[in-house]
Amino acid sequence: EIPVTISEAVLGAEIDVPTLEGSQKFDLPEGTQSGTMFTLRGKGIPFVNSSRARGNLYLTVNVEVPKNLSQSCCSDLWAG
């Protein structure tokens, strides 16, 4: 699971995804919903009988909703 903010999910963003070989940049499309699953092809675990081929890495987006908002933030959201 990859945690993202509401603004990243709504507007889209370039996020860092941890992989077996280090961090990988991923372009999160705008309007992404929480629970959406994406596939990074060839970034997963290596196949047993092949030194070059790798499986896919699946990531699930988890949109983090803030718990404590100021009055001005709440009014901005309601006006939106």
PDB file of C-alpha atoms in Angstrom:
ATOM      1  CA  GLU A   1       0.000   0.000   0.000  1.00  0.00           C
ATOM      2  CA  ILE A   2       1.179   3.463  -0.884  1.00  0.00           C
ATOM      3  CA  PRO A   3      -0.170   6.346   1.249  1.00  0.00           C
ATOM      4  CA  VAL A   4      -1.004   9.531  -0.695  1.00  0.00           C
ATOM      5  CA  THR A   5      -2.585  12.814   0.333  1.00  0.00           C
ATOM      6  CA  ILE A   6      -5.978  13.998  -0.857  1.00  0.00           C
ATOM      7  CA  SER A   7      -4.382  16.647  -3.058  1.00  0.00           C
ATOM      8  CA  GLU A   8      -2.086  14.070  -4.708  1.00  0.00           C
ATOM      9  CA  ALA A   9      -5.057  11.791  -5.409  1.00  0.00           C
ATOM     10  CA  VAL A  10      -7.262  14.577  -6.768  1.00  0.00           C
ATOM     11  CA  LEU A  11      -4.686  16.515  -8.800  1.00  0.00           C
ATOM     12  CA  GLY A  12      -2.297  13.696  -9.707  1.00  0.00           C
ATOM     13  CA  ALA A  13       1.354  13.605  -8.665  1.00  0.00           C
ATOM     14  CA  GLU A  14       4.696  11.954  -9.166  1.00  0.00           C
ATOM     15  CA  ILE A  15       5.227   9.670  -6.173  1.00  0.00           C
ATOM     16  CA  ASP A  16       8.110   7.468  -5.033  1.00  0.00           C
ATOM     17  CA  VAL A  17       7.330   3.767  -4.824  1.00  0.00           C
ATOM     18  CA  PRO A  18       9.695   1.450  -2.916  1.00  0.00           C
ATOM     19  CA  THR A  19      10.780  -1.543  -5.019  1.00  0.00           C
ATOM     20  CA  LEU A  20      13.270  -4.371  -4.533  1.00  0.00           C
ATOM     21  CA  GLU A  21      15.895  -2.328  -6.404  1.00  0.00           C
ATOM     22  CA  GLY A  22      15.279   1.003  -4.652  1.00  0.00           C
ATOM     23  CA  SER A  23      12.812   3.800  -5.193  1.00  0.00           C
ATOM     24  CA  GLN A  24      10.868   4.094  -8.469  1.00  0.00           C
ATOM     25  CA  LYS A  25       9.032   7.218  -9.687  1.00  0.00           C
ATOM     26  CA  PHE A  26       5.366   6.653 -10.565  1.00  0.00           C
ATOM     27  CA  ASP A  27       2.954   9.127 -12.159  1.00  0.00           C
ATOM     28  CA  LEU A  28      -0.255   8.951 -10.146  1.00  0.00           C
ATOM     29  CA  PRO A  29      -3.131   9.974 -12.450  1.00  0.00           C
ATOM     30  CA  GLU A  30      -5.535  12.684 -11.359  1.00  0.00           C
ATOM     31  CA  GLY A  31      -8.775  11.510  -9.782  1.00  0.00           C
ATOM     32  CA  THR A  32      -7.247   8.343  -8.294  1.00  0.00           C
ATOM     33  CA  GLN A  33      -9.555   6.682  -5.779  1.00  0.00           C
ATOM     34  CA  SER A  34      -8.455   4.994  -2.564  1.00  0.00           C
ATOM     35  CA  GLY A  35      -8.025   1.264  -3.133  1.00  0.00           C
ATOM     36  CA  THR A  36      -7.027   1.629  -6.798  1.00  0.00           C
ATOM     37  CA  MET A  37      -4.394  -0.941  -7.804  1.00  0.00           C
ATOM     38  CA  PHE A  38      -1.588  -0.227 -10.274  1.00  0.00           C
ATOM     39  CA  THR A  39       1.002  -2.565 -11.807  1.00  0.00           C
ATOM     40  CA  LEU A  40       4.711  -1.901 -12.209  1.00  0.00           C
ATOM     41  CA  ARG A  41       5.734  -4.447 -14.835  1.00  0.00           C
ATOM     42  CA  GLY A  42       9.018  -6.248 -14.291  1.00  0.00           C
ATOM     43  CA  LYS A  43       9.680  -4.666 -10.877  1.00  0.00           C
ATOM     44  CA  GLY A  44       8.668  -7.634  -8.702  1.00  0.00           C
ATOM     45  CA  ILE A  45      10.417 -10.765  -7.481  1.00  0.00           C
ATOM     46  CA  PRO A  46      12.740 -12.561  -9.962  1.00  0.00           C
ATOM     47  CA  PHE A  47      11.471 -15.796 -11.476  1.00  0.00           C
ATOM     48  CA  VAL A  48      13.072 -18.935 -10.013  1.00  0.00           C
ATOM     49  CA  ASN A  49      14.428 -20.372 -13.282  1.00  0.00           C
ATOM     50  CA  SER A  50      15.486 -17.106 -14.889  1.00  0.00           C
ATOM     51  CA  SER A  51      18.100 -14.617 -13.778  1.00  0.00           C
ATOM     52  CA  ARG A  52      16.712 -11.815 -15.964  1.00  0.00           C
ATOM     53  CA  ALA A  53      12.924 -12.137 -15.908  1.00  0.00           C
ATOM     54  CA  ARG A  54      11.014 -10.567 -13.036  1.00  0.00           C
ATOM     55  CA  GLY A  55       7.408 -10.623 -11.942  1.00  0.00           C
ATOM     56  CA  ASN A  56       5.187  -7.590 -11.561  1.00  0.00           C
ATOM     57  CA  LEU A  57       4.910  -5.343  -8.522  1.00  0.00           C
ATOM     58  CA  TYR A  58       1.374  -4.345  -7.560  1.00  0.00           C
ATOM     59  CA  LEU A  59       0.696  -1.214  -5.551  1.00  0.00           C
ATOM     60  CA  THR A  60      -2.547  -0.151  -3.936  1.00  0.00           C
ATOM     61  CA  VAL A  61      -3.263   3.525  -3.300  1.00  0.00           C
ATOM     62  CA  ASN A  62      -4.397   4.483   0.197  1.00  0.00           C
ATOM     63  CA  VAL A  63      -5.712   8.065   0.335  1.00  0.00           C
ATOM     64  CA  GLU A  64      -5.001   9.546   3.758  1.00  0.00           C
ATOM     65  CA  VAL A  65      -7.815  11.750   5.027  1.00  0.00           C
ATOM     66  CA  PRO A  66      -6.814  14.323   7.672  1.00  0.00           C
ATOM     67  CA  LYS A  67      -8.575  13.963  11.033  1.00  0.00           C
ATOM     68  CA  ASN A  68      -8.146  17.448  12.467  1.00  0.00           C
ATOM     69  CA  LEU A  69      -8.963  20.308  10.094  1.00  0.00           C
ATOM     70  CA  SER A  70      -9.034  23.983  10.938  1.00  0.00           C
ATOM     71  CA  GLN A  71     -12.269  25.919  10.523  1.00  0.00           C
ATOM     72  CA  SER A  72     -10.916  27.686   7.407  1.00  0.00           C
ATOM     73  CA  CYS A  73      -9.969  24.373   5.783  1.00  0.00           C
ATOM     74  CA  CYS A  74     -13.445  22.966   6.474  1.00  0.00           C
ATOM     75  CA  SER A  75     -15.146  26.000   4.990  1.00  0.00           C
ATOM     76  CA  ASP A  76     -12.885  25.801   1.913  1.00  0.00           C
ATOM     77  CA  LEU A  77     -13.850  22.167   1.398  1.00  0.00           C
ATOM     78  CA  TRP A  78     -17.553  22.892   1.759  1.00  0.00           C
ATOM     79  CA  ALA A  79     -17.313  25.815  -0.684  1.00  0.00           C
ATOM     80  CA  GLY A  80     -15.378  23.699  -3.190  1.00  0.00           C
TER      81      GLY A  80
END
